[in-house]
Amino acid sequence: MVIAIGFEGSANKLGIGIVHNGVVLSNCRRTYITPPGEGFLPRETAQHHRSLVLAVLSQALREAAVTPEQIDVVCYTKGPGMAPSLQTVAIVARTIAQLWNKPIIGVNHCIGHIEMGRMITGSDNPIVLYVSGGNTQVIAYSRNRYRVFGETIDIAIGNCLDRFARVLKLSNDPSPGYNIEQLAKKGKKFLSLPYVVKGMDVSFSGILSYIEKQSYQLLKSGEYAPEDLCFSLQEVLFAMLVETTERAMAHCGSQEVLIVGGVGCNLRLQEMMETMCHERGAKLFATDERFCIDNGVMIAQAGFEMFRTGNLTKWDETTVTQRYRTDAVEVTWR
Amino acid sequence: MADDGRKCALGYDFKLIKQGAEAKVYKGNYLGRPTIVKERFKKSYRLLDLDNHITKERIKSEARAVLRCKIAGIHTPALYLVDFERRCIYMEDVQNSTTIKDYITQISEEAENEAGTAGSLLMKLYPIAQEIGKVLGKLHANNIIHGDLTSSNMLLVKDEKDTLTIVLIDFGLSHVESSMEDKAVDLYVLQRALMSTHANVDRLFATILDAYMKENKKESHEVLKKFNEVWARGRKRTMVG
Ligand SMILES: Nc1ncnc2c1ncn2[C@@H]1O[C@H](COP(=O)(O)OP(=O)(O)O)[C@@H](O)[C@H]1O
Ligand SMILES: [Mg+2]
């Protein structure tokens, strides 16, 4: 029986979670929320994490009802992410690993999302759509690696949505993407936007600049409401994602899809994916915001898998890295 | 594929055989010829207008590319009929064909069962990899970008004399373009598609690339340079969680 604690802080969420052989004991999180129209900056985000990390740690231990002695392994996000906030959280993980005299494991953030998605939903060998603020990838598992089958060739889906939310000056609470989703539900009039699928890859930057340029005029003239623009943007972006996911499924002969990452809790995206799956007799696996959005449990879970297959991180390798590809990790537990 | 055997929109003669990346594929007989009908059925996850527009574009691209290939002497199934109304393309059913993907899988399994080495597996795949490279070289020399080069979108035909022919299919994402960038991306798509389905692809892909360079000699240097750039760009893409 293994108890693992995970520390996550690669972007604007600070999360600490504890898992006990695939059972979530606690999942605590704080989000750094910026004023409308503003994104989060590395330095301020790190400051936010620093000021809260100890409080969140004691909360995670308390809710899990475990003592430090009972913990078997300390896991933290090694990357990818923003250096200052990664650093802040890694220092805390390193410190308590030494203090409590526990082994430590540096986890790839994306692998964390995938492993937790698999654990929570019980999906076995899905095509993974990983969609978040910094990432957009279609991933297939093959021969001990999560292989990137398709991805964005420019900005990430979440980044695209966030930046449009800023144009509309939407609130960042709880997240810009959530607020776009709510407005989109009331949208009716479809604005035709570029649709850019290149083989397995997608591109969003052209769509974003197109809608950014048009929106002022369209809104001012009353031709379109903000709701309509959110609706149109979602419909087009998500259709592109569903299409590339389907392409990967057809090629790999897969009958399962797992959606992970912060944008993955968007219910419209889930609904569209579900429709696609239904049309090909496949099954969709998705989770809600507790697990989709960055959290500590995902790091604990991936760390647990690494731990049980003897994949510990050497002390002098417990660094962080801003860039860390999903396919750079050798999967020892599958 | 719940509607297998059900009377499809095309009549009883046609039987659903596959659901590909975007279409349902039926086999049957049209004007006395063995025919494949590729139906880009309505994707109800997409808004109707958007879906109609995309589908029309894809059908057009596919029909155009097939004709262009024909002129260039690249093997593709002959086109019989394009029916925009029903979102269907009727084309030649390539007899005695398997997809390259199925073929590689089959050969790999055989090699495993015979306890063959990776070396003997590669020996078997070598002529096919060469043939693929040659065809792709020709494709690009004619400025045809396929757009979705995977091993599912290439058919292998072996005749009585064991001559190998590669037949390219699925041109929905194709376009005509002379830029090195698009050619390099085409190859990059292929490399990743191979990587996520087949073992030992590094050598396989290297062989394909080699044969490609020989065929598309004039551009080989530039395409390779661009390919390395595209590859490095993929590696470097910042990935913030
Ligand atoms: N002309 C053909 N002859 C034989 N088999 C075909 C032909 N066209 C398609 N197929 C089979 O159907 C599958 C799907 O067709 P494809 O054109 O690739 O559609 P999709 O865009 O849905 O992937 C192919 O992988 C191949 O196995
Ligand atoms: Mg295909």
Coordinates of C-alpha atoms and ligand atoms in Angstrom, one line a residue:
Chain A
M1 CA 0.0 0.0 0.0
V2 CA 1.4 3.3 -1.1
I3 CA 0.4 6.8 0.0
A4 CA 1.6 9.5 -2.4
I5 CA 1.4 13.3 -2.0
G6 CA 1.5 15.5 -5.1
F7 CA 2.4 19.1 -5.5
E8 CA 1.3 21.1 -8.6
G9 CA 2.0 24.7 -9.4
S10 CA 3.0 24.9 -13.1
A11 CA 0.4 27.6 -13.9
N12 CA -2.1 29.7 -11.9
K13 CA -3.4 26.8 -9.8
L14 CA -1.7 25.6 -6.7
G15 CA -2.8 22.1 -5.9
I16 CA -1.8 19.5 -3.3
G17 CA -3.4 16.1 -3.3
I18 CA -2.9 12.8 -1.6
V19 CA -3.7 9.4 -3.1
H20 CA -3.7 5.9 -1.5
N21 CA -3.4 3.2 -4.2
G22 CA -5.8 4.8 -6.6
V23 CA -8.1 6.3 -4.0
V24 CA -8.2 10.1 -3.6
L25 CA -7.8 11.0 0.0
S26 CA -7.6 14.8 -0.5
N27 CA -7.5 17.3 -3.4
C28 CA -6.9 20.9 -2.3
R29 CA -6.5 23.8 -4.7
R30 CA -6.3 27.6 -4.8
T31 CA -6.4 29.6 -8.0
Y32 CA -4.7 32.8 -8.7
I33 CA -7.4 35.0 -10.2
T34 CA -6.4 38.2 -12.0
P35 CA -8.7 41.2 -12.8
P36 CA -10.8 41.0 -16.0
G37 CA -8.8 41.7 -19.1
E38 CA -5.5 40.6 -17.5
G39 CA -3.7 37.3 -17.8
F40 CA -1.5 35.9 -15.0
L41 CA 2.2 36.8 -14.9
P42 CA 4.9 34.4 -13.8
R43 CA 6.3 36.5 -10.9
E44 CA 2.9 37.3 -9.3
T45 CA 1.7 33.7 -9.8
A46 CA 4.7 32.4 -7.9
Q47 CA 4.1 34.9 -5.2
H48 CA 0.5 33.6 -4.9
H49 CA 1.7 30.0 -4.6
R50 CA 4.4 30.9 -2.1
S51 CA 1.9 32.7 0.2
L52 CA -0.5 29.8 0.3
V53 CA 1.5 26.6 -0.1
L54 CA 1.9 25.8 3.6
A55 CA -1.8 26.4 4.4
V56 CA -2.8 24.2 1.5
L57 CA -0.3 21.5 2.6
S58 CA -1.8 21.3 6.1
Q59 CA -5.3 21.3 4.7
A60 CA -4.4 18.4 2.4
L61 CA -2.9 16.4 5.3
R62 CA -5.9 17.2 7.5
E63 CA -8.5 16.2 5.0
A64 CA -6.7 13.0 4.1
A65 CA -6.2 12.3 7.8
V66 CA -2.7 11.1 7.2
T67 CA 0.5 12.1 9.1
P68 CA 3.8 12.8 7.4
E69 CA 5.1 9.4 8.6
Q70 CA 2.5 7.5 6.6
I71 CA 3.4 9.1 3.3
D72 CA 5.6 7.0 1.1
V73 CA 6.6 9.3 -1.6
V74 CA 6.7 13.0 -2.4
C75 CA 5.8 14.0 -6.0
Y76 CA 6.0 17.4 -7.6
T77 CA 5.6 18.8 -11.1
K78 CA 8.9 19.0 -12.9
G79 CA 7.5 20.7 -15.9
P80 CA 6.3 22.0 -18.3
G81 CA 5.1 25.3 -17.0
M82 CA 6.2 28.7 -15.8
A83 CA 9.6 28.6 -14.2
P84 CA 9.0 30.8 -11.2
S85 CA 5.9 29.0 -10.0
L86 CA 7.3 25.5 -10.8
Q87 CA 10.4 26.5 -8.8
T88 CA 8.4 27.7 -5.8
V89 CA 6.4 24.5 -5.5
A90 CA 9.4 22.3 -6.2
I91 CA 11.4 23.9 -3.3
V92 CA 8.6 23.0 -0.9
A93 CA 8.4 19.5 -2.2
R94 CA 12.2 19.1 -1.9
T95 CA 12.2 20.5 1.6
I96 CA 9.5 18.2 3.0
A97 CA 11.0 15.2 1.3
Q98 CA 14.2 15.9 3.2
L99 CA 12.5 16.9 6.4
W100 CA 10.3 13.8 6.4
N101 CA 13.0 11.7 4.8
K102 CA 11.0 10.4 1.9
P103 CA 11.9 9.6 -1.7
I104 CA 11.0 12.2 -4.3
I105 CA 9.7 12.0 -7.8
G106 CA 9.6 14.7 -10.5
V107 CA 6.5 14.3 -12.6
N108 CA 5.7 15.4 -16.1
H109 CA 2.6 17.5 -15.8
C110 CA 0.9 16.1 -19.0
I111 CA 1.5 12.5 -17.8
G112 CA -0.1 13.6 -14.6
H113 CA -3.3 14.6 -16.4
I114 CA -3.4 11.3 -18.4
E115 CA -2.7 9.0 -15.5
M116 CA -5.3 10.7 -13.3
G117 CA -7.8 10.6 -16.1
R118 CA -7.2 6.9 -16.5
M119 CA -7.5 6.3 -12.8
I120 CA -10.7 8.3 -12.3
T121 CA -12.6 7.1 -15.3
G122 CA -11.2 3.5 -15.5
S123 CA -10.5 3.8 -19.2
D124 CA -7.8 1.4 -20.4
N125 CA -6.1 2.4 -23.6
P126 CA -7.8 5.6 -24.8
I127 CA -6.8 8.2 -27.4
V128 CA -6.2 11.2 -25.2
L129 CA -7.2 14.7 -26.0
Y130 CA -5.2 17.0 -23.8
V131 CA -6.6 20.5 -23.8
S132 CA -5.5 23.2 -21.4
G133 CA -4.3 26.8 -21.2
G134 CA -0.9 25.8 -22.5
N135 CA -1.5 22.6 -24.4
T136 CA -3.4 21.0 -27.2
Q137 CA -2.4 17.5 -28.1
V138 CA -3.9 14.3 -29.4
I139 CA -2.0 11.5 -27.8
A140 CA -1.9 7.7 -28.4
Y141 CA 0.0 5.3 -26.2
S142 CA 2.4 3.0 -28.1
R143 CA 5.4 1.0 -27.0
N144 CA 6.0 2.7 -23.6
R145 CA 5.5 6.2 -24.6
Y146 CA 2.6 8.6 -24.9
R147 CA 3.1 9.6 -28.5
V148 CA 1.9 13.0 -29.7
F149 CA -0.2 12.2 -32.7
G150 CA -1.4 15.7 -33.4
E151 CA -1.1 19.0 -31.8
T152 CA -1.6 22.7 -32.2
I153 CA 1.0 24.3 -34.5
D154 CA 0.7 27.6 -32.7
I155 CA -1.2 28.6 -29.6
A156 CA -3.1 26.3 -27.2
I157 CA -6.9 26.1 -27.2
G158 CA -7.1 27.4 -23.6
N159 CA -4.9 30.3 -24.5
C160 CA -7.1 31.1 -27.5
L161 CA -10.2 31.1 -25.3
D162 CA -8.6 33.1 -22.6
R163 CA -7.4 35.8 -24.9
F164 CA -10.8 36.2 -26.4
A165 CA -12.3 36.4 -23.0
R166 CA -9.9 39.3 -22.4
V167 CA -11.1 41.0 -25.5
L168 CA -14.7 40.8 -24.1
K169 CA -13.4 41.8 -20.7
L170 CA -14.9 38.7 -19.1
S171 CA -14.2 37.8 -15.5
N172 CA -11.3 35.4 -14.8
D173 CA -13.4 33.9 -11.9
P174 CA -13.4 30.9 -11.8
S175 CA -11.8 30.9 -15.2
P176 CA -12.2 32.8 -18.4
G177 CA -13.0 29.6 -20.3
Y178 CA -15.9 28.9 -17.9
N179 CA -17.4 32.3 -18.5
I180 CA -17.1 31.9 -22.3
E181 CA -18.9 28.6 -22.0
Q182 CA -21.8 30.2 -20.0
L183 CA -22.2 33.0 -22.6
A184 CA -21.9 30.5 -25.5
K185 CA -25.0 28.7 -24.2
K186 CA -27.0 31.8 -25.0
G187 CA -25.5 32.4 -28.4
K188 CA -27.7 31.9 -31.4
K189 CA -26.2 33.6 -34.4
F190 CA -23.3 31.8 -36.0
L191 CA -20.4 33.8 -37.3
S192 CA -18.4 31.9 -39.9
L193 CA -14.8 31.5 -38.8
P194 CA -11.7 29.9 -40.5
Y195 CA -11.5 26.2 -39.8
V196 CA -7.9 25.0 -39.8
V197 CA -7.1 21.3 -39.7
K198 CA -3.8 20.3 -41.2
G199 CA -3.6 16.5 -41.2
M200 CA -3.5 15.7 -37.5
D201 CA -2.6 19.2 -36.5
V202 CA -4.7 22.2 -35.7
S203 CA -4.0 25.9 -35.8
F204 CA -5.8 28.5 -33.7
S205 CA -3.9 31.8 -34.0
G206 CA -5.5 32.7 -37.4
I207 CA -9.0 32.2 -35.9
L208 CA -8.2 34.3 -32.9
S209 CA -6.8 37.2 -34.8
Y210 CA -9.7 37.0 -37.2
I211 CA -12.3 37.2 -34.4
E212 CA -10.3 39.8 -32.5
K213 CA -10.2 42.1 -35.5
Q214 CA -13.9 41.6 -36.3
S215 CA -15.4 41.7 -32.9
Y216 CA -15.3 45.4 -32.2
Q217 CA -17.3 46.3 -35.3
L218 CA -19.7 43.3 -35.0
L219 CA -20.5 44.2 -31.4
K220 CA -20.7 47.9 -31.9
S221 CA -23.1 47.6 -34.9
G222 CA -25.2 45.2 -32.8
E223 CA -25.0 42.7 -35.6
Y224 CA -23.7 40.1 -33.1
A225 CA -23.9 39.8 -29.4
P226 CA -21.0 38.7 -27.2
E227 CA -22.9 35.5 -26.6
D228 CA -23.0 34.8 -30.4
L229 CA -19.2 35.3 -30.7
C230 CA -18.5 33.0 -27.8
F231 CA -20.8 30.4 -29.3
S232 CA -19.3 30.6 -32.8
L233 CA -15.7 30.5 -31.4
Q234 CA -16.5 27.4 -29.3
E235 CA -18.3 25.6 -32.1
V236 CA -15.4 26.0 -34.5
L237 CA -12.5 25.3 -32.2
F238 CA -14.1 22.3 -30.6
A239 CA -15.2 20.8 -34.0
M240 CA -11.5 21.0 -35.0
L241 CA -10.5 19.1 -31.9
V242 CA -13.2 16.5 -32.3
E243 CA -12.2 16.0 -35.9
T244 CA -8.5 15.4 -35.2
T245 CA -9.3 13.1 -32.3
E246 CA -11.5 11.1 -34.6
R247 CA -8.7 10.9 -37.1
A248 CA -6.4 9.5 -34.5
M249 CA -9.0 6.9 -33.4
A250 CA -9.6 5.7 -36.9
H251 CA -5.9 5.3 -37.5
C252 CA -5.1 3.6 -34.3
G253 CA -8.3 1.5 -34.3
S254 CA -9.2 2.9 -30.9
Q255 CA -12.7 2.8 -29.4
E256 CA -12.0 5.0 -26.4
V257 CA -11.4 8.7 -25.9
L258 CA -10.3 10.4 -22.8
I259 CA -10.4 14.2 -22.4
V260 CA -8.1 15.7 -19.9
G261 CA -6.8 19.2 -19.1
G262 CA -8.7 22.3 -18.0
V263 CA -10.6 22.9 -21.2
G264 CA -11.8 19.3 -20.8
C265 CA -14.4 20.2 -18.3
N266 CA -16.3 22.3 -20.9
L267 CA -19.6 20.5 -21.3
R268 CA -20.1 21.5 -24.9
L269 CA -16.8 20.0 -25.8
Q270 CA -17.7 16.8 -24.0
E271 CA -21.1 16.7 -25.7
M272 CA -19.6 17.1 -29.1
M273 CA -17.0 14.4 -28.4
E274 CA -19.8 12.1 -27.1
T275 CA -21.7 12.6 -30.3
M276 CA -18.7 11.7 -32.4
C277 CA -18.0 8.6 -30.3
H278 CA -21.6 7.5 -30.6
E279 CA -21.4 7.8 -34.3
R280 CA -18.5 5.3 -34.4
G281 CA -19.6 3.0 -31.5
A282 CA -16.8 4.3 -29.2
K283 CA -16.9 5.4 -25.6
L284 CA -16.0 8.8 -24.1
F285 CA -14.3 9.2 -20.8
A286 CA -14.2 12.6 -19.2
T287 CA -14.0 14.1 -15.7
D288 CA -15.3 17.3 -14.0
E289 CA -13.4 20.4 -12.9
R290 CA -12.1 18.8 -9.7
F291 CA -9.8 16.5 -11.8
C292 CA -9.7 18.2 -15.2
I293 CA -8.3 21.4 -13.9
D294 CA -4.7 21.3 -12.7
N295 CA -4.5 19.7 -9.2
G296 CA -2.2 17.9 -6.9
V297 CA -3.9 14.5 -7.2
M298 CA -2.8 14.1 -10.8
I299 CA 0.8 14.5 -9.8
A300 CA 0.5 12.1 -6.9
Q301 CA -1.2 9.5 -9.1
A302 CA 1.5 9.6 -11.9
G303 CA 4.1 9.7 -9.1
F304 CA 2.6 6.7 -7.6
E305 CA 2.8 4.8 -10.9
M306 CA 6.4 5.7 -11.2
F307 CA 7.1 4.9 -7.6
R308 CA 5.7 1.4 -7.8
T309 CA 7.8 0.7 -10.9
G310 CA 11.0 1.9 -9.2
N311 CA 11.2 5.1 -11.1
L312 CA 12.5 7.5 -8.5
T313 CA 14.2 10.8 -9.2
K314 CA 17.8 11.2 -8.1
W315 CA 18.3 14.1 -5.7
D316 CA 20.4 16.2 -8.0
E317 CA 17.9 15.7 -10.8
T318 CA 15.0 17.2 -8.8
T319 CA 15.0 20.3 -10.9
V320 CA 12.3 22.0 -12.9
T321 CA 12.0 22.6 -16.6
Q322 CA 9.8 25.0 -18.6
R323 CA 9.7 22.7 -21.6
Y324 CA 9.1 19.0 -21.1
R325 CA 7.4 17.0 -23.8
T326 CA 4.9 14.3 -23.1
D327 CA 6.7 11.8 -25.3
A328 CA 10.0 12.5 -23.5
V329 CA 8.9 10.3 -20.6
E330 CA 9.5 6.5 -20.7
V331 CA 6.3 4.9 -19.3
T332 CA 7.5 2.1 -17.0
W333 CA 4.1 1.3 -15.6
R334 CA 2.1 0.1 -18.6
Chain B
M1 CA -20.9 0.5 -37.2
A2 CA -24.3 -0.4 -36.1
D3 CA -25.9 -0.1 -39.5
D4 CA -23.8 -2.8 -41.1
G5 CA -26.1 -4.9 -43.4
R6 CA -28.9 -2.4 -43.1
K7 CA -30.1 -1.0 -46.4
C8 CA -27.9 2.1 -46.7
A9 CA -28.7 5.2 -48.6
L10 CA -27.0 3.6 -51.6
G11 CA -29.3 0.6 -51.8
Y12 CA -28.8 -3.1 -50.9
D13 CA -25.9 -3.6 -53.3
F14 CA -23.6 -1.6 -51.0
K15 CA -22.3 -2.9 -47.8
L16 CA -20.6 -0.8 -45.1
I17 CA -17.1 -2.1 -44.7
K18 CA -15.3 0.5 -42.7
Q19 CA -15.7 3.8 -40.9
G20 CA -12.5 5.7 -41.6
A21 CA -11.3 9.0 -40.2
E22 CA -14.2 11.0 -41.6
A23 CA -16.3 8.8 -43.8
K24 CA -18.2 5.6 -44.0
V25 CA -16.9 3.3 -46.7
Y26 CA -19.2 1.0 -48.6
K27 CA -18.3 -1.8 -51.1
G28 CA -20.5 -2.8 -53.9
N29 CA -21.2 -2.7 -57.6
Y30 CA -21.7 0.3 -59.8
L31 CA -22.3 -0.1 -63.5
G32 CA -20.8 -3.5 -63.4
R33 CA -17.6 -2.5 -61.7
P34 CA -16.4 -3.3 -58.2
T35 CA -16.9 0.0 -56.5
I36 CA -16.1 1.8 -53.2
V37 CA -18.4 4.5 -52.1
K38 CA -17.0 6.9 -49.6
E39 CA -19.8 8.8 -47.8
R40 CA -18.8 11.8 -45.8
F41 CA -21.9 11.4 -43.6
K42 CA -23.2 14.4 -41.7
K43 CA -21.2 14.9 -38.5
S44 CA -23.9 15.9 -36.0
Y45 CA -21.3 17.2 -33.6
R46 CA -20.7 20.1 -36.0
L47 CA -23.2 22.8 -36.8
L48 CA -25.0 22.0 -40.0
D49 CA -23.7 25.0 -42.0
L50 CA -20.1 24.4 -40.9
D51 CA -20.4 20.7 -41.7
N52 CA -21.9 21.2 -45.1
H53 CA -19.1 23.7 -46.0
I54 CA -16.3 21.5 -44.8
T55 CA -17.7 18.4 -46.5
K56 CA -18.1 20.1 -49.8
E57 CA -14.5 21.4 -49.6
R58 CA -13.2 17.9 -48.7
I59 CA -15.0 16.2 -51.6
K60 CA -13.8 18.8 -54.0
S61 CA -10.2 18.5 -52.8
E62 CA -10.4 14.7 -53.1
A63 CA -11.7 14.7 -56.6
R64 CA -9.2 17.3 -57.8
A65 CA -6.2 15.5 -56.3
V66 CA -7.2 12.2 -57.8
L67 CA -7.3 13.7 -61.2
R68 CA -4.0 15.5 -60.7
C69 CA -2.4 12.3 -59.6
K70 CA -3.7 10.5 -62.6
I71 CA -2.0 13.0 -64.9
A72 CA 1.2 12.7 -62.9
G73 CA 1.1 8.9 -63.2
I74 CA 0.6 8.3 -59.5
H75 CA -1.7 5.4 -58.6
T76 CA -5.0 6.4 -57.1
P77 CA -8.5 4.7 -57.4
A78 CA -10.3 5.8 -60.6
L79 CA -13.2 8.2 -59.9
Y80 CA -16.6 7.1 -61.1
L81 CA -19.0 9.6 -59.7
V82 CA -19.1 12.6 -57.3
D83 CA -22.5 13.1 -55.7
F84 CA -22.4 16.3 -53.6
E85 CA -26.1 15.9 -52.7
R86 CA -25.5 12.6 -51.0
R87 CA -22.0 13.6 -49.9
C88 CA -20.6 10.6 -51.8
I89 CA -17.6 9.7 -54.0
Y90 CA -17.8 6.6 -56.1
M91 CA -14.5 5.1 -57.0
E92 CA -12.7 2.1 -58.1
D93 CA -12.5 -0.7 -55.5
V94 CA -8.8 -1.5 -55.5
Q95 CA -8.7 -5.3 -55.8
N96 CA -6.4 -7.4 -53.7
S97 CA -5.3 -4.4 -51.6
T98 CA -4.5 -4.0 -47.9
T99 CA -3.7 -0.8 -46.1
I100 CA 0.0 -0.3 -45.4
K101 CA -1.0 -0.2 -41.8
D102 CA -2.6 -3.6 -41.8
Y103 CA 0.3 -5.0 -43.8
I104 CA 3.0 -3.8 -41.5
T105 CA 1.0 -5.1 -38.5
Q106 CA 0.6 -8.5 -40.2
I107 CA 4.3 -8.7 -41.1
S108 CA 5.3 -7.7 -37.6
E109 CA 3.1 -10.4 -36.1
E110 CA 4.5 -13.0 -38.4
A111 CA 8.1 -12.0 -37.6
E112 CA 7.3 -12.3 -33.9
N113 CA 5.7 -15.7 -34.3
E114 CA 8.6 -17.0 -36.3
A115 CA 10.9 -15.5 -33.7
G116 CA 12.4 -13.5 -36.5
T117 CA 14.7 -10.6 -35.6
A118 CA 14.0 -7.0 -36.1
G119 CA 16.5 -7.2 -38.9
S120 CA 14.5 -9.7 -40.9
L121 CA 11.4 -7.7 -40.4
L122 CA 13.0 -4.7 -41.8
M123 CA 14.3 -6.7 -44.8
K124 CA 10.7 -7.6 -45.6
L125 CA 9.5 -4.0 -45.2
Y126 CA 12.4 -2.5 -47.1
P127 CA 11.0 -2.8 -50.6
I128 CA 7.7 -1.3 -49.5
A129 CA 9.3 1.6 -47.7
Q130 CA 11.2 2.3 -50.8
E131 CA 8.1 2.2 -52.9
I132 CA 6.3 4.5 -50.5
G133 CA 9.2 7.0 -50.6
K134 CA 9.2 6.9 -54.4
V135 CA 5.5 7.6 -54.7
L136 CA 5.6 10.5 -52.2
G137 CA 8.6 12.0 -54.0
K138 CA 6.6 12.0 -57.2
L139 CA 3.6 13.4 -55.4
H140 CA 5.5 16.3 -54.1
A141 CA 7.5 16.8 -57.3
N142 CA 4.0 17.5 -58.8
N143 CA 3.2 19.9 -56.0
I144 CA 0.4 17.8 -54.6
I145 CA 0.3 17.9 -50.8
H146 CA -1.7 15.0 -49.4
G147 CA -2.5 16.6 -46.0
D148 CA -3.2 13.3 -44.2
L149 CA -0.4 10.9 -44.9
T150 CA -0.9 7.9 -42.6
S151 CA -0.3 4.3 -43.2
S152 CA -4.1 3.9 -43.3
N153 CA -4.3 6.1 -46.4
M154 CA -2.0 4.0 -48.5
L155 CA -3.0 0.7 -50.1
L156 CA -0.6 -2.0 -51.1
V157 CA -1.3 -4.1 -54.1
K158 CA 0.6 -7.2 -54.9
D159 CA 0.1 -8.8 -58.3
E160 CA 0.7 -12.4 -59.3
K161 CA 4.3 -11.6 -60.1
D162 CA 4.7 -10.1 -56.6
T163 CA 5.2 -6.6 -58.0
L164 CA 4.4 -4.0 -55.4
T165 CA 2.2 -1.0 -56.1
I166 CA 1.3 1.7 -53.7
V167 CA -2.0 3.3 -54.2
L168 CA -2.7 6.6 -52.4
I169 CA -6.2 7.3 -51.1
D170 CA -8.1 9.8 -48.9
F171 CA -7.3 13.1 -50.4
G172 CA -9.8 15.2 -48.5
L173 CA -7.2 17.4 -46.9
S174 CA -5.1 17.7 -50.0
H175 CA -4.1 20.8 -51.8
V176 CA -1.8 22.0 -54.5
E177 CA 1.2 23.9 -53.2
S178 CA 4.8 24.2 -54.2
S179 CA 6.1 25.4 -50.8
M180 CA 8.8 23.4 -49.1
E181 CA 7.0 24.0 -45.8
D182 CA 3.9 22.1 -46.8
K183 CA 5.9 19.2 -48.2
A184 CA 7.9 19.0 -45.0
V185 CA 4.8 19.0 -42.9
D186 CA 3.3 16.3 -45.0
L187 CA 6.3 14.1 -44.2
Y188 CA 6.2 15.1 -40.6
V189 CA 2.6 13.9 -40.3
L190 CA 3.6 10.6 -41.8
Q191 CA 6.5 10.2 -39.4
R192 CA 4.3 10.7 -36.4
A193 CA 1.5 8.5 -37.7
L194 CA 4.0 5.7 -38.1
M195 CA 5.5 6.3 -34.7
S196 CA 2.2 6.0 -32.9
T197 CA 1.3 2.7 -34.6
H198 CA 4.3 0.7 -35.6
A199 CA 7.6 -0.5 -34.0
N200 CA 11.0 0.1 -35.6
V201 CA 9.7 3.0 -37.5
D202 CA 12.9 5.0 -37.3
R203 CA 14.6 2.8 -39.9
L204 CA 11.4 2.4 -41.8
F205 CA 11.0 6.2 -42.1
A206 CA 14.6 6.7 -42.9
T207 CA 14.2 4.3 -45.9
I208 CA 11.1 6.2 -47.0
L209 CA 12.9 9.5 -46.8
D210 CA 15.9 8.1 -48.7
A211 CA 13.7 6.9 -51.6
Y212 CA 11.8 10.2 -51.5
M213 CA 15.0 12.2 -51.9
K214 CA 16.0 10.2 -54.9
E215 CA 12.6 10.7 -56.6
N216 CA 12.1 14.3 -55.7
K217 CA 15.8 15.1 -56.5
K218 CA 15.4 18.7 -57.4
E219 CA 13.9 19.7 -54.1
S220 CA 15.4 17.0 -51.9
H221 CA 17.9 19.3 -50.2
E222 CA 15.4 22.0 -49.4
V223 CA 12.7 19.7 -48.3
L224 CA 15.0 17.8 -46.0
K225 CA 16.2 21.1 -44.5
K226 CA 12.7 22.2 -43.9
F227 CA 11.7 18.9 -42.5
N228 CA 14.4 19.2 -39.9
E229 CA 13.2 22.6 -39.1
V230 CA 9.5 21.5 -38.7
W231 CA 10.7 18.6 -36.6
A232 CA 12.7 20.9 -34.3
R233 CA 9.9 23.3 -34.1
G234 CA 7.6 20.5 -32.9
R235 CA 10.2 19.6 -30.2
K236 CA 10.6 23.1 -29.1
R237 CA 7.0 24.2 -28.9
T238 CA 6.6 25.7 -25.4
M239 CA 4.4 23.6 -23.4
V240 CA 3.0 25.4 -20.4
G241 CA 0.8 23.1 -18.3
Ligands
LIG1 N1 -10.6 2.6 -53.4 C1 -10.5 1.8 -52.3 N2 -10.2 0.5 -52.5 C2 -10.0 -0.3 -51.4 N3 -10.2 0.1 -50.2 C3 -10.4 1.4 -49.9 C4 -10.6 2.3 -51.0 N4 -10.9 3.5 -50.4 C5 -10.9 3.3 -49.1 N5 -10.6 2.0 -48.7 C6 -10.6 1.5 -47.4 O1 -11.4 2.3 -46.5 C7 -10.6 3.0 -45.5 C8 -11.1 4.4 -45.3 O2 -11.1 5.2 -46.5 P1 -10.5 6.7 -46.5 O3 -10.7 7.2 -47.9 O4 -9.2 6.7 -45.9 O5 -11.6 7.4 -45.6 P2 -11.5 8.3 -44.3 O6 -11.3 9.7 -44.8 O7 -12.7 8.1 -43.6 O8 -10.3 7.8 -43.6 C9 -9.2 3.0 -46.0 O9 -8.3 3.0 -45.0 C10 -9.2 1.6 -46.8 O10 -9.0 0.6 -45.9
MG2 MG -8.3 7.5 -44.2

